[in-house]
CSV table of C-alpha atoms in Angstrom, one decimal:
chain,number,residue,atom,x,y,z
F,1,MET,CA,39.8,-9.7,31.7
F,2,LEU,CA,38.4,-6.6,31.0
F,3,TYR,CA,37.8,-8.2,27.3
F,4,VAL,CA,36.3,-11.8,29.4
F,5,TYR,CA,33.6,-9.1,31.3
F,6,SER,CA,33.4,-7.7,28.3
F,7,ILE,CA,32.2,-10.8,26.3
F,8,ALA,CA,29.7,-12.2,29.0
F,9,PHE,CA,28.3,-8.9,28.8
F,10,ILE,CA,27.3,-8.8,25.6
F,11,TRP,CA,26.2,-12.9,25.3
F,12,GLY,CA,24.5,-12.4,28.9
F,13,SER,CA,22.2,-9.7,26.8
F,14,GLY,CA,21.8,-11.5,23.9
F,15,GLU,CA,20.3,-14.9,25.6
F,16,GLY,CA,18.9,-11.9,27.7
F,17,PHE,CA,16.9,-10.0,24.7
F,18,PHE,CA,17.2,-14.7,22.7
F,19,TRP,CA,14.8,-16.3,25.6
F,20,ILE,CA,12.2,-12.9,26.3
F,21,SER,CA,12.2,-12.5,22.5
F,22,LEU,CA,11.9,-16.7,21.6
F,23,ASN,CA,8.8,-17.5,25.6
F,24,THR,CA,6.6,-13.8,23.9
F,25,LEU,CA,6.7,-16.0,20.5
F,26,ASN,CA,6.2,-19.1,21.8
F,27,GLN,CA,3.0,-17.2,23.6
F,28,LEU,CA,1.4,-16.5,20.9
F,29,ILE,CA,1.0,-19.3,18.8
F,30,THR,CA,0.4,-21.6,20.1
F,31,LYS,CA,-2.8,-22.4,22.5
F,32,PRO,CA,-3.6,-24.4,25.9
F,33,ALA,CA,-5.8,-27.5,24.0
F,34,THR,CA,-2.1,-27.4,21.5
F,35,ARG,CA,0.3,-26.8,23.8
F,36,GLY,CA,1.4,-30.2,25.5
F,37,HIS,CA,2.4,-31.1,22.0
F,38,TYR,CA,3.6,-28.6,21.0
F,39,LEU,CA,6.1,-28.1,23.7
F,40,GLY,CA,7.6,-32.3,23.4
F,41,LEU,CA,7.6,-31.8,19.7
F,42,ASN,CA,9.8,-28.7,20.5
F,43,GLY,CA,12.0,-30.5,23.5
F,44,ALA,CA,12.5,-34.2,20.8
F,45,VAL,CA,13.1,-30.9,18.0
F,46,THR,CA,16.1,-29.7,20.7
F,47,ASN,CA,18.0,-32.8,21.9
F,48,ILE,CA,18.0,-34.4,18.0
F,49,ALA,CA,20.4,-30.8,17.2
F,50,THR,CA,22.0,-31.7,20.2
F,51,ILE,CA,22.6,-35.1,19.2
F,52,LEU,CA,23.6,-33.4,15.3
F,53,ALA,CA,25.3,-30.2,16.4
F,54,PRO,CA,28.1,-31.7,17.1
F,55,LEU,CA,28.7,-33.7,14.2
F,56,PHE,CA,28.1,-30.8,11.9
F,57,SER,CA,30.6,-29.1,14.0
F,58,ALA,CA,33.3,-32.0,13.3
F,59,GLN,CA,33.3,-32.0,9.0
F,60,ILE,CA,33.5,-28.2,10.0
F,61,LEU,CA,36.8,-28.8,12.1
F,62,ALA,CA,38.4,-31.1,9.9
F,63,SER,CA,36.8,-29.4,6.4
F,64,HIS,CA,40.1,-26.3,7.6
F,65,THR,CA,43.9,-26.7,8.4
F,66,ILE,CA,43.8,-23.9,10.5
F,67,GLU,CA,42.2,-24.6,13.3
F,68,ILE,CA,40.9,-21.6,13.8
F,69,GLU,CA,39.7,-20.7,11.0
F,70,GLY,CA,37.2,-24.0,11.9
F,71,TYR,CA,35.5,-21.9,15.0
F,72,TYR,CA,35.4,-19.4,12.8
F,73,SER,CA,33.6,-21.4,9.9
F,74,MET,CA,30.8,-22.5,12.4
F,75,PHE,CA,30.9,-19.2,14.5
F,76,ARG,CA,29.2,-17.5,10.6
F,77,VAL,CA,26.4,-20.7,10.4
F,78,VAL,CA,24.8,-19.2,14.0
F,79,ILE,CA,25.3,-15.6,12.5
F,80,VAL,CA,23.1,-17.2,9.2
F,81,LEU,CA,20.9,-19.1,12.2
F,82,PHE,CA,19.7,-16.5,14.2
F,83,GLY,CA,19.7,-14.0,11.7
F,84,VAL,CA,17.2,-16.7,10.0
F,85,ILE,CA,15.6,-17.1,13.3
F,86,SER,CA,14.8,-13.6,13.2
F,87,LEU,CA,13.1,-13.5,9.6
F,88,LEU,CA,11.1,-16.1,10.7
F,89,SER,CA,10.3,-15.1,13.4
F,90,ALA,CA,8.3,-11.9,12.4
F,91,LEU,CA,6.1,-13.4,10.5
F,92,VAL,CA,4.7,-14.1,13.1
F,93,LYS,CA,1.2,-11.2,14.1
F,94,SER,CA,-0.6,-10.3,17.1
F,95,PRO,CA,-2.3,-7.1,17.8
F,96,ILE,CA,-0.1,-5.0,21.0
F,97,LYS,CA,-2.6,-3.9,23.6
F,98,ARG,CA,-1.5,-0.6,25.2
F,99,GLN,CA,-2.3,-1.9,29.2
F,100,THR,CA,1.0,-2.5,30.9
F,101,PHE,CA,2.1,-5.0,33.8
F,102,LYS,CA,2.9,-3.9,37.3
F,103,ILE,CA,5.6,-4.8,39.9
F,104,LYS,CA,3.1,-4.6,43.4
F,105,GLN,CA,0.8,-6.2,41.0
F,106,VAL,CA,2.7,-9.5,41.8
F,107,LYS,CA,2.5,-9.1,45.4
F,108,SER,CA,-1.8,-9.7,45.6
F,109,ASP,CA,-2.1,-11.1,42.7
F,110,MET,CA,-2.2,-15.7,43.6
F,111,GLN,CA,-1.5,-17.6,41.1
F,112,TRP,CA,1.6,-14.9,39.0
F,113,ASN,CA,3.0,-15.0,43.0
F,114,TYR,CA,3.3,-18.5,42.6
F,115,VAL,CA,5.2,-18.3,38.9
F,116,VAL,CA,7.8,-15.7,40.7
F,117,ARG,CA,8.4,-18.1,43.0
F,118,THR,CA,9.2,-21.2,40.9
F,119,GLN,CA,10.7,-19.1,37.8
F,120,PHE,CA,12.9,-18.1,40.9
F,121,LEU,CA,12.9,-21.9,42.0
F,122,TRP,CA,13.8,-22.7,38.7
F,123,GLY,CA,17.0,-20.3,37.9
F,124,PHE,CA,18.8,-21.4,41.4
F,125,ARG,CA,19.0,-25.2,39.8
F,126,ASP,CA,18.7,-24.8,36.6
F,127,ALA,CA,22.8,-22.4,36.8
F,128,ALA,CA,23.7,-25.4,39.4
F,129,VAL,CA,23.2,-28.5,37.5
F,130,MET,CA,24.1,-26.9,34.2
F,131,SER,CA,27.4,-26.5,36.3
F,132,LEU,CA,27.5,-30.0,38.1
F,133,THR,CA,26.3,-32.1,36.6
F,134,GLY,CA,28.3,-31.8,33.5
F,135,ILE,CA,32.4,-31.9,35.7
F,136,LEU,CA,30.8,-34.5,38.1
F,137,ILE,CA,29.6,-36.7,35.1
F,138,TYR,CA,33.4,-35.4,32.9
F,139,GLN,CA,35.5,-36.8,36.4
F,140,ALA,CA,33.8,-39.7,36.5
F,141,VAL,CA,34.1,-40.8,32.6
F,142,GLU,CA,38.0,-39.7,32.1
F,143,ASN,CA,37.7,-40.2,28.6
F,144,GLY,CA,36.0,-37.2,25.9
F,145,THR,CA,35.6,-39.8,23.5
F,146,ALA,CA,33.3,-41.2,25.9
F,147,TYR,CA,32.0,-38.2,27.6
F,148,GLY,CA,30.4,-37.5,24.5
F,149,ARG,CA,28.9,-40.1,23.2
F,150,LEU,CA,27.3,-40.1,26.7
F,151,LEU,CA,26.0,-36.9,26.0
F,152,ALA,CA,24.4,-38.8,22.3
F,153,VAL,CA,22.2,-41.7,24.6
F,154,PHE,CA,20.9,-39.2,27.5
F,155,ALA,CA,20.3,-36.6,24.8
F,156,LEU,CA,18.4,-39.4,22.4
F,157,ILE,CA,16.8,-40.7,25.7
F,158,ALA,CA,15.1,-37.2,26.6
F,159,THR,CA,14.3,-36.3,22.5
F,160,LEU,CA,12.1,-40.2,23.2
F,161,SER,CA,10.6,-38.8,26.6
F,162,ASN,CA,10.0,-35.5,25.7
F,163,TYR,CA,8.0,-36.7,22.4
F,164,THR,CA,6.1,-38.9,24.3
F,165,ILE,CA,4.9,-36.9,27.0
F,166,GLY,CA,4.1,-34.2,24.6
F,167,LYS,CA,0.9,-36.5,23.3
F,168,ILE,CA,-0.1,-38.1,26.2
F,169,VAL,CA,0.0,-34.6,28.3
F,170,GLN,CA,-3.0,-33.4,29.5
F,171,LYS,CA,-5.5,-31.4,32.2
F,172,ASN,CA,-6.2,-34.4,34.7
F,173,ASN,CA,-2.6,-36.1,34.7
F,174,ARG,CA,-0.6,-33.1,34.2
F,175,LEU,CA,0.5,-33.0,38.2
F,176,ARG,CA,0.9,-36.3,38.6
F,177,PHE,CA,4.0,-36.7,35.9
F,178,LEU,CA,5.4,-33.5,37.3
F,179,LEU,CA,6.1,-34.6,41.0
F,180,VAL,CA,7.0,-38.0,39.0
F,181,GLY,CA,9.2,-36.0,37.4
F,182,THR,CA,10.7,-33.7,40.4
F,183,VAL,CA,11.6,-36.8,41.9
F,184,GLY,CA,12.9,-39.1,39.4
F,185,ILE,CA,15.0,-35.2,39.0
F,186,PHE,CA,16.1,-36.1,42.5
F,187,LEU,CA,16.6,-39.2,42.9
F,188,SER,CA,18.8,-39.1,39.2
F,189,GLY,CA,20.5,-36.4,41.6
F,190,ILE,CA,21.4,-38.4,44.7
F,191,SER,CA,22.2,-40.8,42.3
F,192,LEU,CA,25.3,-38.9,41.1
F,193,VAL,CA,25.8,-38.0,44.6
F,194,VAL,CA,25.8,-41.7,46.2
F,195,LEU,CA,27.9,-43.4,43.1
F,196,PRO,CA,30.0,-40.5,42.9
F,197,GLY,CA,32.3,-42.9,39.7
F,198,LEU,CA,30.9,-44.5,36.2
F,199,TRP,CA,27.8,-46.4,37.1
F,200,GLY,CA,26.4,-42.8,39.3
F,201,ALA,CA,27.0,-40.6,36.2
F,202,VAL,CA,24.7,-43.2,34.5
F,203,GLY,CA,22.6,-43.4,36.7
F,204,HIS,CA,22.2,-39.6,37.0
F,205,GLY,CA,22.3,-39.0,33.3
F,206,ALA,CA,19.6,-41.7,32.5
F,207,LEU,CA,17.4,-40.6,34.8
F,208,ALA,CA,17.1,-36.5,34.8
F,209,ASN,CA,17.2,-36.9,31.3
F,210,LEU,CA,14.1,-39.3,30.8
F,211,PHE,CA,12.2,-37.5,33.8
F,212,PHE,CA,12.8,-33.5,33.4
F,213,ALA,CA,9.7,-33.6,30.1
F,214,PHE,CA,8.0,-35.6,32.6
F,215,MET,CA,8.5,-32.2,35.0
F,216,SER,CA,9.6,-29.6,32.3
F,217,ILE,CA,6.4,-29.5,29.6
F,218,PRO,CA,3.5,-29.9,33.1
F,219,TYR,CA,5.2,-27.3,34.6
F,220,SER,CA,5.9,-24.5,31.0
F,221,ILE,CA,1.9,-25.7,30.5
F,222,ILE,CA,0.8,-24.0,33.5
F,223,VAL,CA,3.2,-21.0,33.1
F,224,MET,CA,1.5,-20.7,30.1
F,225,ASN,CA,-1.9,-20.4,31.1
F,226,ILE,CA,-0.8,-18.5,33.8
F,227,ILE,CA,0.2,-16.0,31.7
F,228,SER,CA,-3.2,-16.6,28.8
F,229,ASP,CA,-5.3,-15.4,31.6
F,230,TYR,CA,-3.4,-11.8,31.2
F,231,MET,CA,-2.8,-11.7,27.5
F,232,GLU,CA,-6.8,-10.4,26.3
F,233,THR,CA,-6.4,-6.9,28.6
F,234,GLU,CA,-2.4,-6.6,29.0
F,235,ASN,CA,0.9,-6.5,26.5
F,236,ILE,CA,2.5,-10.0,28.2
F,237,ILE,CA,6.4,-8.9,27.5
F,238,GLY,CA,5.9,-7.5,30.6
F,239,ARG,CA,4.6,-10.9,32.0
F,240,THR,CA,7.7,-12.7,30.9
F,241,THR,CA,10.0,-9.8,30.9
F,242,CYS,CA,9.2,-10.5,34.8
F,243,ARG,CA,9.4,-14.2,34.6
F,244,GLU,CA,12.8,-13.8,32.8
F,245,MET,CA,14.1,-11.8,35.0
F,246,MET,CA,13.4,-13.6,37.6
F,247,THR,CA,15.0,-16.9,36.1
F,248,ALA,CA,18.0,-14.7,35.9
F,249,PHE,CA,18.2,-13.5,39.4
F,250,GLY,CA,17.6,-17.3,40.4
F,251,ARG,CA,20.6,-18.4,39.5
F,252,VAL,CA,22.7,-15.6,40.0
F,253,VAL,CA,21.8,-16.6,43.7
F,254,GLY,CA,22.9,-20.5,42.8
F,255,LEU,CA,25.4,-20.5,41.2
F,256,THR,CA,27.0,-17.7,44.7
F,257,ILE,CA,25.8,-20.5,46.9
F,258,LEU,CA,27.4,-22.8,44.9
F,259,ILE,CA,30.7,-20.7,44.5
F,260,LEU,CA,30.3,-20.0,48.7
F,261,ILE,CA,29.4,-24.0,48.9
F,262,ILE,CA,32.9,-25.5,47.4
F,263,TYR,CA,35.1,-22.5,48.4
F,264,PHE,CA,34.2,-23.7,52.0
F,265,PHE,CA,34.3,-27.4,51.5
F,266,GLU,CA,37.3,-27.4,49.2
F,267,GLY,CA,37.1,-31.4,46.8
F,268,ILE,CA,34.3,-33.5,46.0
F,269,SER,CA,32.3,-33.5,49.5
F,270,GLY,CA,31.0,-29.6,48.2
F,271,LEU,CA,30.4,-30.2,44.6
F,272,LYS,CA,28.2,-33.6,46.4
F,273,ILE,CA,27.1,-30.7,49.6
F,274,ALA,CA,25.6,-28.0,46.6
F,275,LEU,CA,24.7,-30.9,44.5
F,276,THR,CA,22.3,-32.2,47.3
F,277,LEU,CA,21.3,-28.8,47.8
F,278,ILE,CA,20.3,-28.3,44.9
F,279,TYR,CA,18.0,-31.6,44.0
F,280,CYS,CA,16.7,-30.1,47.4
F,281,VAL,CA,15.5,-27.0,45.6
F,282,ASN,CA,14.1,-28.6,42.4
F,283,LEU,CA,11.5,-30.2,44.6
F,284,LEU,CA,10.3,-27.3,46.6
F,285,ILE,CA,9.4,-26.3,42.9
F,286,GLY,CA,6.7,-29.9,43.0
F,287,LEU,CA,5.5,-29.0,46.3
F,288,SER,CA,5.3,-25.3,45.6
F,289,THR,CA,2.9,-26.1,42.8
F,290,TRP,CA,1.1,-29.3,44.0
F,291,LEU,CA,0.0,-26.6,46.7
F,292,TYR,CA,-0.8,-23.8,44.0
F,293,ASP,CA,-3.3,-26.3,42.9
F,294,LYS,CA,-4.4,-27.6,45.6
F,295,LYS,CA,-5.1,-24.1,47.0
F,296,LYS,CA,-9.1,-22.1,46.1
F,297,ARG,CA,-7.2,-19.1,43.9
F,298,PRO,CA,-9.0,-16.3,44.1
F,299,ARG,CA,-10.8,-15.3,40.3
F,300,ASN,CA,-10.2,-11.1,38.8
F,301,ARG,CA,-14.0,-11.3,37.5
F,302,SER,CA,-11.7,-9.4,34.7
F,303,ILE,CA,-9.7,-12.8,34.2
F,304,LYS,CA,-11.0,-16.2,33.2
F,305,VAL,CA,-8.0,-18.6,35.1
F,306,ARG,CA,-6.9,-21.1,34.5
F,307,VAL,CA,-4.1,-24.3,35.3
């Protein structure tokens, strides 16, 4: 058991450093005018990789007579890929600001308060959705091969959606896309609750992968533009770290509540209750963004506020 916890600690630490670094690099290399296209293309390529990676993994496993040796080979490939990513990231050059972010600034800063609040909600729904929907869809399909093919179709839908939204999202339509995506993802969750069988799984996967880009791309643009407001005066590592910490905290809270619900409500009923709660939280992200957009934000003279 200690071995399992040790692996979890190392994995979690590595993933935390990875996402902080990746989000900081994304912040540094993109500009407000091109972030939509960048995020859409990035999402599309990621989903293409989601389709291709299992195919390559299957080929690597098939090339070994002993299965465990195949997994060792896959881990070596992963290590090489992360090494390449590290070398490429070293090519990004940006001047470092000396001023650092302070936690006490959150309370008095309305736009950063919005980031902290919604990142917590995002982490809450993120962890629970990844845990629950995979279980429910697999139970509905009841076939590993069919499940894999279904995931490939969903990834293809997500690829087309990301690329399209990235091309057409603009400042004047950003909020509308986000609200449509929020409602669409909520409906995808409800479809899985109402129809827990095969058709519910298909409906959920299709709707969730279609509408996720509607929500995630505009939301990411808004958050990245807010962080850009501080880049001229601060080292943004502090802001990025705060953002990732709130997301991680939301994941911990979400998973804890998920475990408690499943503990007190056994069987499929507990999963349905948890899923409904999670997708209601998803609606709160859209509502928070709408309220944030409608409020008149106080402007700091040293900061140019941008949505």
